[in-house]
Amino acid sequence: MRAPRRVARAGVAAALSLVLLAGCGGEEDAADGTVTLDFLSLAWQSESVAAHKSLVDAWNAANPDVRVRYVQGSWDNVHDQLLTSFMGGEAPDIIHNDASDLTDFANGGYLADLTGLLPEELLADIPRRSWDTTTYEGGVYGVPFLQEPRVLIANTRLLAEAGVRTPTADRPWTWGEFEEVAARLTRDTDGDGDTDTYGVAWSMKEPVSQSVNLSLSTGGRIFHREDGENVIRYDAADSTVAELVHRQVNEDGTAPDSSLGMSGSDTLPGFFADRYAMLPLNFSFRQQVAQQAPDGFEWSVLPMPAGEGGGGAAQGVAPQTLSVAEDAEDRRAAAEFVAFLTRPENAVELALGDWMLPTGETALADPSLDTAEHGWRTGVELTAHLRPSPVLGVRGYPEWKDKIATPAFQEYYRGALSLDELRERLTDDGNRVLDRYQR
Amino acid sequence: MSAAPTPAKAPRARRARRAAGRAGQYVALACYLVFLAFPLVWLLSTSFKSPQELASIVPTWIPREPSLENYRLAFEAHPLARSALNSLLVAGSAALISVAVAVPAAYVMVRHRSPVSRAGTAWILISQMFPLVLIIIPLFLILRNLQLINSLPGLVLVYVVWNLPFSLWMLQGYVRAVPPTLEEAAAVDGAGRLRTLTGVVLPLLAPGLVATLMFSFVTAWNEFFFALVLLKSPERQTMSVILTHFVGAEGVADLGPLAAASFLATLPSLLFFALLQRRLVNGMLAGAVKG
């Protein structure tokens, strides 16, 4: 009986010592009057994390009275993390997020209105259309600092072999041309009757944002303002691109149905193995392509196709943003840090680290971005066509997206839903969701 | 038409059947072990692969050019060692405290059946059904009032409360298996309640204690959401939170370093299990003898 008792005693002692150890390092206190601001950063790629940390260090060196503490966050769960900490009154002072989250948080009174807190040069340098992505009911709730268009990452050799015209930002393919090109790139190389190379692979694991944002090119927008309220409509202009994807997968066979459940990353192995000739992906995916492509693999960055007679090359974006919490310890100092982080030279550094594009005109004109390498120049040229995503400013969008639009689009692209059924689900059920938020 | 086996042949046939049956059992066990080991082996293999190999359409079991680069990048990008220590402190404390609290509670609930203890048991089951999002905000507010936000003891407290129902549930089964006659014998010898619990019941509960300890440790080690929400300071974040920092928007991940960090994150649980499993087996045998 002694041994178990010894074990029990040792266990209790260990528990006590662990708790004591765990208790070490309580909340540090700024008794010297120094303001300490927590900066929740969602940078995740090593270059980007390094760039953010180095700018925080530079700020702290120059501003001994306002210390910024870098806090690493994650895109995966930032919404829940912020919601909880806002409601508990313990939110970070400076918040990195994307514009689609700002509406609900601004509406809840959790974010500070930055009107009057930002320098004139910053306000003038970022185009109005970008500010529109962070403006809600007249208040500015974030600084849009990084953005990215959707582009086509293409296998250069396969395109050359097919003899197709290379599109440019000035002369993109039309959606019709794109369908023809995809058909020419689709090949059965060994003659066994099975397709070996598909023209395009649509990764539709998260189909909603691409379906909504690309609809701008054909004059659609899905979310409309009517009598001061948000309303969902899904007319012909809204559904043109979705119909094209459906056609390619289910009728033409120029896009595989197997890619519909994939994320963008999942399609890369097939792209490198000549299984897919083109991938519609976000601009920042170039980093993964550059890092993972086999030696000698040639790839290029092409603009997405443009609508004929509709919105042209327009597409919606929800830029990354920097906001200040309403309960921030020092809102003015926090806004100054945001302004520091988004200075043109710093914005370029952050953009290069994240493989994205800055929103500011001065930063966009930086020579380091004016290069053909990895398609940077193509991206810069496309920024003129970027518009605020129609989902921005729509309360209830996250619920519509998760509960209604994601399954509906997935079923439609798979061929399990007709266009009429898709339209009915998106609008009838969707408007009921939006109504709840607008009562 | 086959002849009936002769008496001499019958034992041989039985032996052959038994051997075949045993071989079948071993094959099934081997298949099961391979199935269980697959994720860990794949994780280990992934952690040594280059980005190009990770993006290859033909997956490889053994890395073509194994390298420690992913481990270097993982350690360089995030404070893995410090977060592992935090996880160890929190999970270890939570496991020990949960078990220490659960043992007497389970004993009382089993040995003193009453409407109250039955209601308590039902409540334990019901409490397991609450979704995290339902309790996280009230919990956050309570901990803030106690000034336990952003502190490891606060997280330990949460994990103890979170683990307790299941620990209690597990231990009740073990307590029920201890013959009451042994306790009656101790009472006849003059032992009080506490003495009976520590001197008679606890030694027989050893396997149950170890199993519950392991369950509590692993649950706390892997827990993510409470740790994410309650710990603000980077220097206090736990391993499960740090792992999410390798994942970007739309599920894009830094796969190689993530695999390296994930593999390292599984090691403490494996070691903990390896250290305690001997105790588990010994305890079971001890219980068998006494029973």
XYZ file of C-alpha atoms in Angstrom:
730
model
C 0.000 0.000 0.000
C 2.963 2.311 0.453
C 3.872 2.659 -3.162
C 0.477 3.987 -4.288
C 0.455 6.430 -1.421
C 3.896 7.665 -2.419
C 2.650 8.040 -5.957
C -0.412 9.963 -4.767
C 1.745 12.262 -2.648
C 4.141 12.807 -5.507
C 1.189 13.534 -7.777
C -0.248 16.178 -5.487
C 3.183 17.756 -5.052
C 3.675 17.774 -8.798
C 0.244 19.350 -9.321
C 1.006 22.088 -6.836
C 4.394 22.812 -8.327
C 2.979 22.823 -11.836
C 0.272 25.259 -10.857
C 2.853 27.450 -9.187
C 4.947 27.312 -12.308
C 1.912 27.914 -14.446
C 1.173 30.961 -12.368
C 4.523 32.483 -13.158
C 4.471 35.529 -15.349
C 1.268 37.358 -14.566
C 0.063 40.280 -16.640
C 2.871 42.772 -16.940
C 1.943 46.259 -15.958
C 2.942 49.497 -17.582
C 3.515 51.424 -14.374
C 5.940 53.848 -16.068
C 3.165 55.435 -18.152
C 4.185 53.771 -21.373
C 1.242 52.877 -23.587
C 1.357 49.302 -24.810
C -0.793 48.431 -27.806
C -1.470 44.863 -28.885
C -1.298 44.373 -32.630
C -3.082 41.218 -33.776
C -1.381 40.295 -37.023
C -2.594 37.610 -39.398
C 0.599 37.486 -41.420
C 1.537 33.830 -41.702
C 4.154 33.308 -44.403
C 7.640 33.564 -42.962
C 8.631 36.566 -45.144
C 5.448 38.339 -44.204
C 5.803 37.633 -40.475
C 9.393 38.880 -40.646
C 8.288 42.062 -42.450
C 5.561 42.779 -39.887
C 7.847 42.112 -36.941
C 10.603 44.258 -38.361
C 8.198 47.183 -38.831
C 6.918 46.744 -35.267
C 10.537 46.851 -34.060
C 11.163 49.987 -36.107
C 8.089 51.644 -34.601
C 9.077 50.702 -31.057
C 12.588 52.050 -31.589
C 11.218 55.384 -32.774
C 8.325 55.616 -30.289
C 9.477 54.663 -26.804
C 6.251 55.987 -25.236
C 3.910 53.934 -27.387
C 5.053 50.366 -27.443
C 3.423 47.958 -29.884
C 3.362 44.288 -29.039
C 3.142 41.863 -31.956
C 0.496 39.189 -31.349
C 0.243 36.395 -33.880
C -3.268 35.468 -34.995
C -4.634 33.073 -37.557
C -7.037 33.547 -40.477
C -8.739 30.307 -39.608
C -10.378 31.506 -36.413
C -9.938 35.261 -36.224
C -13.667 35.949 -36.368
C -14.506 33.859 -33.284
C -11.439 35.111 -31.452
C -12.348 38.750 -32.090
C -16.037 38.311 -31.344
C -15.259 36.776 -27.972
C -12.652 39.313 -27.025
C -14.831 42.244 -28.152
C -17.705 41.013 -26.018
C -15.381 40.426 -23.092
C -13.806 43.867 -23.459
C -10.322 42.433 -23.980
C -9.827 42.978 -27.695
C -6.432 43.705 -29.256
C -5.898 47.412 -29.900
C -4.873 47.130 -33.551
C -6.514 44.478 -35.668
C -5.442 42.918 -38.957
C -8.397 41.347 -40.750
C -10.169 41.475 -44.074
C -12.856 43.907 -45.081
C -15.675 41.356 -45.082
C -15.559 41.131 -41.280
C -15.739 44.868 -40.648
C -19.442 45.451 -41.262
C -20.730 43.348 -38.394
C -18.012 44.488 -36.011
C -18.545 48.152 -36.912
C -22.281 47.698 -36.535
C -21.721 46.174 -33.086
C -19.721 49.236 -32.049
C -16.487 47.313 -31.537
C -14.333 49.195 -34.017
C -13.234 52.809 -33.830
C -14.261 55.203 -36.591
C -10.912 56.339 -37.984
C -12.339 59.524 -39.510
C -10.097 62.371 -38.404
C -7.408 60.056 -37.062
C -5.560 59.295 -40.286
C -3.087 61.579 -42.098
C -4.209 63.353 -45.268
C -1.464 61.821 -47.418
C -2.670 58.318 -46.557
C -6.285 59.227 -47.306
C -5.270 60.704 -50.655
C -2.927 57.887 -51.659
C -5.473 55.081 -51.401
C -8.182 55.270 -54.091
C -11.767 55.965 -53.152
C -12.892 52.524 -54.362
C -10.592 50.922 -51.771
C -11.826 53.173 -48.971
C -15.350 52.147 -49.970
C -14.527 48.614 -48.840
C -14.023 49.751 -45.255
C -16.629 52.491 -45.030
C -19.858 51.672 -43.240
C -22.650 54.201 -42.693
C -20.257 57.101 -43.199
C -17.556 55.869 -40.807
C -14.163 54.471 -41.793
C -13.495 51.315 -39.822
C -10.240 50.137 -41.313
C -7.381 51.029 -43.606
C -7.414 48.782 -46.684
C -3.733 48.050 -47.212
C -3.336 44.827 -49.204
C -5.488 43.431 -51.992
C -5.387 40.701 -54.543
C -7.206 39.982 -57.764
C -8.118 36.527 -58.959
C -5.817 35.515 -61.825
C -5.204 32.558 -64.089
C -2.014 30.687 -63.291
C -1.155 28.984 -66.578
C 1.219 26.287 -67.803
C 3.206 28.314 -70.343
C 4.341 25.302 -72.367
C 0.835 23.883 -72.794
C -0.477 27.276 -73.871
C 2.325 27.642 -76.418
C 1.732 24.122 -77.780
C -1.971 24.893 -78.203
C -1.042 28.066 -80.099
C -3.499 30.266 -78.223
C -3.214 34.011 -77.880
C -1.669 35.138 -74.609
C -4.054 37.547 -72.913
C -2.825 40.732 -71.241
C -4.373 43.101 -68.746
C -5.151 45.439 -71.669
C -6.530 42.666 -73.868
C -7.836 39.858 -71.684
C -9.718 36.907 -73.113
C -13.464 37.232 -73.171
C -15.295 34.505 -71.304
C -16.223 33.040 -74.707
C -12.569 32.942 -75.791
C -11.672 31.388 -72.478
C -14.090 28.541 -73.099
C -12.576 27.977 -76.542
C -9.041 28.055 -75.146
C -9.982 25.606 -72.403
C -11.401 23.282 -75.033
C -8.188 23.471 -77.077
C -6.086 22.760 -74.039
C -8.178 19.718 -73.068
C -6.419 16.680 -74.512
C -6.338 12.921 -74.502
C -2.613 12.529 -75.042
C -2.383 8.728 -74.985
C -5.498 8.071 -77.024
C -7.194 5.843 -74.466
C -10.397 7.829 -74.539
C -9.809 9.493 -71.165
C -8.887 13.133 -70.748
C -5.256 13.536 -69.671
C -5.083 17.326 -69.589
C -8.023 19.527 -68.671
C -8.087 23.138 -69.836
C -8.900 24.468 -66.402
C -9.455 23.232 -62.843
C -12.001 25.166 -60.803
C -11.238 24.733 -57.106
C -14.629 25.294 -55.533
C -14.188 24.173 -51.957
C -15.171 27.732 -51.065
C -17.233 28.738 -54.072
C -19.108 31.809 -52.860
C -16.594 34.634 -52.937
C -15.343 33.702 -56.423
C -18.869 33.261 -57.725
C -19.934 36.653 -56.386
C -16.764 38.581 -57.182
C -16.383 37.296 -60.746
C -20.020 38.086 -61.526
C -19.001 41.769 -61.676
C -17.288 41.114 -65.004
C -20.619 40.256 -66.629
C -22.517 43.130 -65.060
C -23.855 41.120 -62.121
C -23.383 41.757 -58.439
C -25.945 39.503 -56.703
C -26.276 41.918 -53.753
C -28.284 45.022 -54.588
C -29.500 48.023 -52.596
C -33.231 48.589 -52.941
C -35.081 51.181 -50.846
C -32.152 51.377 -48.484
C -32.057 47.621 -47.923
C -29.802 44.830 -49.177
C -31.558 42.426 -51.512
C -30.247 39.341 -53.285
C -31.066 38.900 -56.964
C -29.673 36.229 -59.209
C -30.478 37.285 -62.762
C -28.784 36.311 -66.017
C -25.920 38.803 -65.564
C -25.270 37.439 -62.077
C -25.158 33.820 -63.154
C -23.177 34.022 -66.427
C -19.844 32.941 -64.925
C -21.451 30.263 -62.740
C -23.216 28.866 -65.803
C -19.895 28.765 -67.642
C -18.246 26.791 -64.855
C -21.215 24.421 -64.762
C -20.990 23.966 -68.539
C -17.249 23.268 -68.483
C -17.606 20.634 -65.783
C -20.866 18.961 -66.726
C -21.200 19.390 -70.507
C -17.924 20.260 -72.229
C -15.619 18.184 -70.045
C -12.957 20.900 -70.205
C -12.823 21.107 -66.388
C -12.736 18.054 -64.097
C -15.498 17.534 -61.549
C -12.890 16.110 -59.160
C -11.409 19.567 -58.567
C -14.719 21.059 -57.379
C -14.164 19.871 -53.819
C -10.553 21.024 -53.738
C -8.941 24.118 -52.277
C -6.546 26.086 -54.460
C -3.535 24.360 -52.891
C -4.984 20.940 -53.669
C -4.984 21.655 -57.392
C -1.271 22.479 -57.569
C 0.069 18.887 -57.799
C -2.198 18.264 -60.805
C -1.107 21.552 -62.348
C 2.577 20.649 -62.038
C 1.861 17.223 -63.562
C 0.168 18.734 -66.676
C -3.202 17.454 -65.506
C -4.644 20.973 -65.578
C -3.427 23.709 -67.916
C -4.858 26.700 -66.047
C -5.882 27.446 -62.472
C -8.048 30.404 -61.427
C -6.455 31.364 -58.106
C -5.909 34.350 -55.885
C -2.814 36.401 -56.714
C -0.976 35.372 -53.531
C -1.023 31.705 -54.576
C 1.966 32.569 -56.770
C 4.125 32.137 -53.698
C 3.133 28.492 -53.424
C 3.546 27.969 -57.149
C 7.024 29.525 -57.102
C 8.025 27.487 -54.073
C 6.608 24.137 -55.153
C 7.005 24.071 -58.941
C 9.394 21.394 -60.175
C 12.678 22.584 -61.668
C 12.190 23.846 -65.225
C 8.408 24.173 -64.931
C 7.294 27.308 -66.775
C 4.234 29.160 -65.582
C 2.716 32.552 -66.147
C 0.146 34.839 -64.586
C -2.769 35.839 -66.825
C -5.740 38.116 -66.163
C -9.126 36.523 -65.617
C -11.404 36.738 -68.672
C -13.539 39.819 -69.163
C -17.267 40.020 -69.717
C -18.587 41.121 -73.080
C -20.670 44.251 -72.800
C -20.913 43.810 -69.041
C -18.415 44.833 -66.461
C -15.309 44.154 -68.587
C -12.371 43.031 -66.487
C -13.965 44.174 -63.226
C -13.916 41.860 -60.254
C -14.715 42.276 -56.606
C -12.155 42.209 -53.819
C -12.233 42.350 -50.048
C -8.854 43.826 -49.113
C -6.892 43.098 -45.974
C -7.409 45.834 -43.438
C -5.966 47.376 -40.294
C -8.518 48.562 -37.751
C -8.465 50.045 -34.279
C -10.654 48.675 -31.498
C -13.189 51.059 -29.995
C -11.798 50.142 -26.559
C -8.154 50.616 -27.574
C -5.973 52.012 -24.825
C -4.999 54.975 -27.007
C -6.957 55.217 -30.258
C -4.936 58.080 -31.682
C -1.631 56.312 -31.074
C -3.073 53.129 -32.570
C -4.163 55.026 -35.672
C -0.678 56.533 -35.919
C 0.810 53.060 -35.873
C -1.604 51.997 -38.637
C -0.559 55.030 -40.658
C 3.099 54.117 -40.074
C 2.538 50.529 -41.185
C 0.813 51.665 -44.386
C 3.383 54.248 -45.446
C 4.234 53.505 -49.103
C 7.691 52.075 -48.407
C 6.315 49.877 -45.614
C 3.259 48.828 -47.616
C 5.582 47.621 -50.398
C 7.540 45.557 -47.892
C 4.352 43.990 -46.535
C 3.001 43.370 -50.047
C 6.177 41.596 -51.134
C 6.120 39.483 -47.983
C 2.536 38.427 -48.596
C 2.782 38.184 -52.405
C -0.170 40.578 -52.601
C -0.619 44.107 -53.928
C -0.677 47.327 -51.922
C -3.742 49.547 -52.254
C -1.855 52.864 -52.181
C -0.976 54.432 -55.549
C 2.564 55.385 -54.502
C 3.336 51.886 -53.284
C 1.831 50.348 -56.437
C 4.220 52.441 -58.538
C 7.250 51.112 -56.684
C 9.865 49.686 -59.088
C 10.084 46.432 -57.119
C 6.519 45.629 -58.186
C 7.035 46.684 -61.796
C 8.577 43.403 -62.841
C 7.445 40.556 -65.049
C 8.900 38.030 -62.636
C 6.159 35.939 -61.034
C 3.512 38.084 -62.717
C 3.867 41.098 -60.424
C 3.337 43.572 -63.273
C 0.188 41.794 -64.452
C -1.223 42.079 -60.940
C -0.397 45.785 -60.706
C -2.102 46.390 -64.065
C -5.216 44.586 -62.877
C -5.678 46.790 -59.811
C -7.464 49.422 -61.907
C -10.264 46.917 -62.462
C -10.745 45.935 -58.821
C -13.997 46.963 -57.186
C -15.324 46.510 -53.662
C -16.796 43.065 -53.374
C -20.613 43.310 -53.467
C -20.731 41.412 -50.179
C -19.079 44.239 -48.263
C -21.459 46.208 -46.111
C -24.082 43.448 -46.215
C -25.118 42.371 -42.739
C -25.969 38.691 -42.651
C -23.625 37.823 -45.510
C -21.575 35.309 -43.444
C -24.740 33.399 -42.534
C -26.024 33.456 -46.122
C -22.643 32.268 -47.322
C -22.286 29.380 -44.865
C -25.837 28.130 -44.644
C -27.252 28.775 -48.078
C -24.841 29.836 -50.799
C -21.957 27.422 -50.176
C -24.019 24.213 -50.400
C -26.183 25.631 -53.198
C -23.239 26.617 -55.411
C -21.454 23.336 -54.683
C -24.502 21.334 -55.708
C -25.035 23.437 -58.809
C -21.439 23.120 -60.002
C -21.613 19.367 -59.404
C -24.704 19.170 -61.570
C -27.031 18.194 -58.754
C -29.066 21.415 -58.938
C -30.611 23.201 -61.909
C -30.051 26.905 -62.498
C -33.642 27.652 -61.476
C -33.222 25.714 -58.252
C -29.956 27.528 -57.542
C -31.649 30.869 -58.166
C -34.499 29.975 -55.864
C -32.215 28.841 -53.046
C -29.936 31.882 -53.271
C -32.705 34.447 -53.402
C -35.726 33.073 -51.527
C -33.820 31.558 -48.640
C -31.123 34.228 -48.860
C -33.457 37.196 -48.602
C -35.095 35.658 -45.565
C -31.660 35.601 -43.896
C -30.881 39.208 -44.847
C -34.320 40.342 -43.646
C -33.572 39.120 -40.164
C -30.520 41.380 -40.016
C -32.377 44.388 -41.371
C -35.411 44.460 -39.113
C -17.182 -38.477 -49.630
C -14.663 -37.774 -46.917
C -13.892 -40.167 -44.150
C -14.373 -39.122 -40.540
C -11.083 -38.009 -38.918
C -9.361 -40.690 -36.946
C -8.824 -39.987 -33.229
C -5.064 -39.450 -33.865
C -5.704 -36.864 -36.557
C -8.317 -34.868 -34.640
C -5.928 -33.026 -32.231
C -3.636 -32.180 -35.166
C -6.543 -30.661 -37.086
C -7.584 -28.737 -33.999
C -4.033 -27.439 -33.568
C -3.921 -26.380 -37.202
C -7.242 -24.590 -36.877
C -6.035 -22.868 -33.731
C -2.795 -21.805 -35.408
C -4.706 -20.469 -38.401
C -7.046 -18.602 -36.100
C -4.125 -17.102 -34.221
C -2.402 -16.122 -37.458
C -5.622 -14.438 -38.541
C -5.737 -12.536 -35.270
C -2.153 -11.361 -35.734
C -2.855 -10.258 -39.303
C -5.949 -8.345 -38.146
C -3.947 -6.779 -35.314
C -1.132 -5.836 -37.697
C -3.631 -4.249 -40.108
C -5.194 -2.326 -37.241
C -1.784 -1.109 -36.031
C -0.863 0.012 -39.544
C -4.177 1.830 -39.777
C -3.548 3.558 -36.446
C 0.058 4.379 -37.205
C -0.589 5.698 -40.698
C -1.274 9.372 -39.783
C 1.797 9.570 -37.563
C 4.081 7.887 -40.085
C 2.725 10.069 -42.880
C 3.237 13.169 -40.722
C 6.810 12.143 -40.020
C 7.471 11.463 -43.696
C 5.898 14.799 -44.725
C 8.016 16.698 -42.253
C 11.189 15.661 -44.091
C 9.992 16.453 -47.629
C 10.869 19.447 -49.782
C 8.105 21.780 -51.070
C 8.493 20.276 -54.562
C 8.046 16.755 -53.267
C 5.040 17.809 -51.218
C 3.399 19.142 -54.373
C 4.097 16.006 -56.377
C 1.047 14.231 -57.759
C 2.657 10.877 -56.928
C 3.014 10.699 -53.146
C 6.139 9.082 -51.734
C 6.408 7.153 -48.481
C 10.095 7.774 -48.035
C 11.302 11.317 -48.769
C 13.558 11.403 -51.831
C 15.947 13.914 -50.297
C 15.115 14.014 -46.584
C 16.075 17.218 -44.846
C 15.570 18.981 -41.524
C 14.741 22.233 -43.290
C 11.061 22.099 -42.282
C 12.043 21.722 -38.630
C 14.444 24.654 -38.937
C 11.750 26.814 -40.537
C 9.164 25.784 -37.946
C 11.433 26.743 -35.047
C 12.518 29.924 -36.788
C 8.986 31.145 -37.505
C 7.303 30.458 -34.185
C 8.255 29.928 -30.512
C 7.620 26.180 -30.509
C 9.729 25.309 -27.457
C 8.098 27.925 -25.256
C 4.606 26.980 -26.413
C 5.361 23.303 -25.751
C 6.411 24.171 -22.207
C 3.207 26.169 -21.724
C 1.148 23.244 -22.991
C 3.003 20.873 -20.710
C 2.414 23.045 -17.654
C -1.228 23.604 -18.407
C -2.096 20.053 -19.475
C -0.095 18.478 -16.627
C -1.652 20.718 -13.977
C -5.151 20.310 -15.355
C -4.837 16.520 -15.504
C -3.531 16.167 -11.949
C -6.074 18.549 -10.435
C -8.991 16.989 -12.364
C -8.123 13.544 -11.086
C -7.533 14.772 -7.537
C -10.979 16.362 -7.492
C -12.730 13.575 -9.369
C -11.614 10.682 -7.130
C -13.491 11.601 -3.926
C -16.455 12.884 -5.932
C -16.723 9.631 -7.900
C -16.399 7.622 -4.698
C -19.231 9.488 -3.021
C -21.455 9.257 -6.077
C -20.997 5.499 -6.310
C -21.081 4.512 -2.650
C -23.784 6.893 -1.492
C -26.560 6.536 -4.032
C -29.318 9.049 -3.547
C -31.584 11.194 -5.718
C -28.963 13.946 -5.441
C -26.125 11.751 -6.705
C -28.335 10.415 -9.505
C -29.225 13.967 -10.504
C -25.522 14.834 -10.349
C -24.694 11.984 -12.691
C -27.389 13.091 -15.126
C -26.074 16.640 -14.982
C -22.586 15.382 -15.788
C -23.913 13.805 -18.948
C -25.920 16.867 -19.927
C -23.006 19.225 -19.314
C -21.011 17.354 -21.954
C -23.525 18.384 -24.578
C -23.051 22.160 -24.331
C -21.324 23.560 -27.407
C -18.198 25.605 -26.730
C -19.545 28.756 -28.352
C -22.435 28.755 -25.915
C -20.251 28.965 -22.851
C -17.193 30.791 -24.064
C -18.469 34.360 -23.677
C -19.918 33.952 -20.129
C -16.770 32.070 -19.189
C -14.634 34.855 -20.638
C -16.515 37.416 -18.552
C -16.218 35.354 -15.360
C -12.494 34.868 -15.848
C -12.059 38.551 -16.586
C -13.719 39.417 -13.281
C -11.382 36.975 -11.565
C -8.462 38.612 -13.419
C -7.591 35.257 -14.907
C -7.733 36.231 -18.581
C -4.393 35.810 -20.306
C -2.990 33.656 -17.537
C -2.031 30.010 -17.538
C -3.716 29.332 -14.158
C -6.951 30.661 -15.685
C -6.632 28.186 -18.529
C -5.831 25.388 -16.070
C -9.006 26.229 -14.172
C -11.050 26.056 -17.359
C -9.547 22.724 -18.353
C -10.158 21.265 -14.897
C -13.815 22.257 -15.087
C -14.030 21.065 -18.690
C -12.382 17.702 -17.947
C -14.086 17.034 -14.668
C -17.409 15.608 -15.897
C -15.792 12.999 -18.099
C -13.135 12.207 -15.485
C -15.896 11.670 -12.945
C -17.784 9.511 -15.369
C -14.733 7.367 -16.057
C -13.786 6.991 -12.412
C -17.284 6.023 -11.359
C -16.918 2.840 -13.386
C -13.617 1.997 -11.730
C -14.937 2.734 -8.226
C -17.958 0.533 -8.905
C -15.594 -2.345 -9.741
C -13.962 -2.229 -6.279
C -15.713 -4.828 -4.101
C -17.523 -3.118 -1.196
C -16.600 -6.111 0.982
C -12.994 -4.872 1.073
C -14.157 -1.549 2.453
C -16.374 -3.300 4.961
C -13.371 -5.318 6.091
C -11.382 -2.104 6.506
C -14.227 -0.608 8.525
C -14.258 -3.672 10.759
C -10.515 -3.090 11.269
C -11.357 0.439 12.421
C -10.477 2.464 9.352
C -12.424 5.692 8.784
C -13.825 6.941 5.452
C -10.690 8.838 4.458
C -8.400 5.999 5.502
C -10.548 3.522 3.557
C -10.420 5.743 0.491
C -6.655 6.309 0.587
C -5.599 2.925 1.935
C -7.984 0.527 0.253
C -9.805 2.112 -2.671
C -7.059 4.267 -4.165
C -4.541 1.446 -4.728
C -7.221 -0.587 -6.484
C -8.128 2.425 -8.600
C -4.588 2.789 -9.966
C -5.428 1.742 -13.536
C -8.475 4.002 -13.529
C -6.442 6.913 -12.192
C -3.803 6.437 -14.856
C -6.381 6.140 -17.645
C -8.211 9.251 -16.445
C -4.958 11.127 -16.063
C -4.014 10.285 -19.630
C -7.425 11.264 -20.951
C -7.325 14.598 -19.112
C -3.778 15.333 -20.219
C -4.398 14.595 -23.872
C -7.666 16.556 -23.896
C -5.979 19.613 -22.394
C -2.906 19.228 -24.596
C -4.984 19.202 -27.766
C -7.546 21.809 -26.756
C -7.514 24.836 -29.003
C -10.466 27.187 -28.715
C -10.236 28.128 -25.026
C -6.495 28.614 -25.369
C -6.991 30.811 -28.417
C -9.562 33.029 -26.794
C -8.190 33.242 -23.256
C -4.475 33.757 -23.897
C -3.534 37.058 -25.476
C 0.195 37.252 -24.858
C 2.369 35.487 -27.424
C 4.662 34.189 -24.685
C 1.787 32.286 -23.065
C 0.245 30.658 -26.104
C 0.039 26.901 -26.164
C 1.139 24.477 -28.849
C -2.336 23.966 -30.324
C -2.648 27.712 -30.935
C 0.815 28.031 -32.410
C 0.062 25.282 -34.937
C -2.688 27.381 -36.517
C -0.133 30.062 -37.314
C 1.152 27.877 -40.135
C -2.201 28.173 -41.911
C -3.178 31.154 -44.026
C -6.389 32.381 -45.610
C -8.596 29.927 -47.527
C -6.867 26.935 -45.957
C -3.472 27.582 -47.555
C -0.820 26.041 -45.341
C 2.926 26.027 -44.987
C 2.708 22.251 -45.166
C 6.295 21.152 -44.486
C 6.895 23.268 -41.367
C 3.336 22.540 -40.223
C 4.002 18.799 -40.441
C 7.272 19.234 -38.556
C 5.607 21.244 -35.784
C 2.635 18.877 -35.637
C 4.899 15.870 -35.288
C 6.747 17.557 -32.438
C 3.400 18.393 -30.842
C 2.416 14.718 -30.738
C 5.617 13.621 -28.989
C 4.800 14.731 -25.413
C 1.489 12.866 -25.493
C 3.249 9.770 -26.798
C 5.936 10.028 -24.122
C 3.360 10.616 -21.416
C 1.481 7.555 -22.569
C 4.660 5.471 -22.762
C 5.622 6.454 -19.214
C 2.202 5.756 -17.728
C 1.174 2.675 -19.634
C 3.405 0.417 -17.473
C 1.594 1.811 -14.458
C -1.708 1.102 -16.183
C -0.802 -2.556 -16.798
C 0.687 -3.045 -13.323
C -2.379 -1.502 -11.772
C -4.667 -3.763 -13.725
C -2.750 -6.820 -12.567
C -2.779 -5.601 -8.978
C -6.514 -5.123 -9.199
C -6.938 -8.611 -10.626
C -5.037 -10.216 -7.753
C -6.928 -8.313 -5.119
C -10.254 -8.896 -6.808
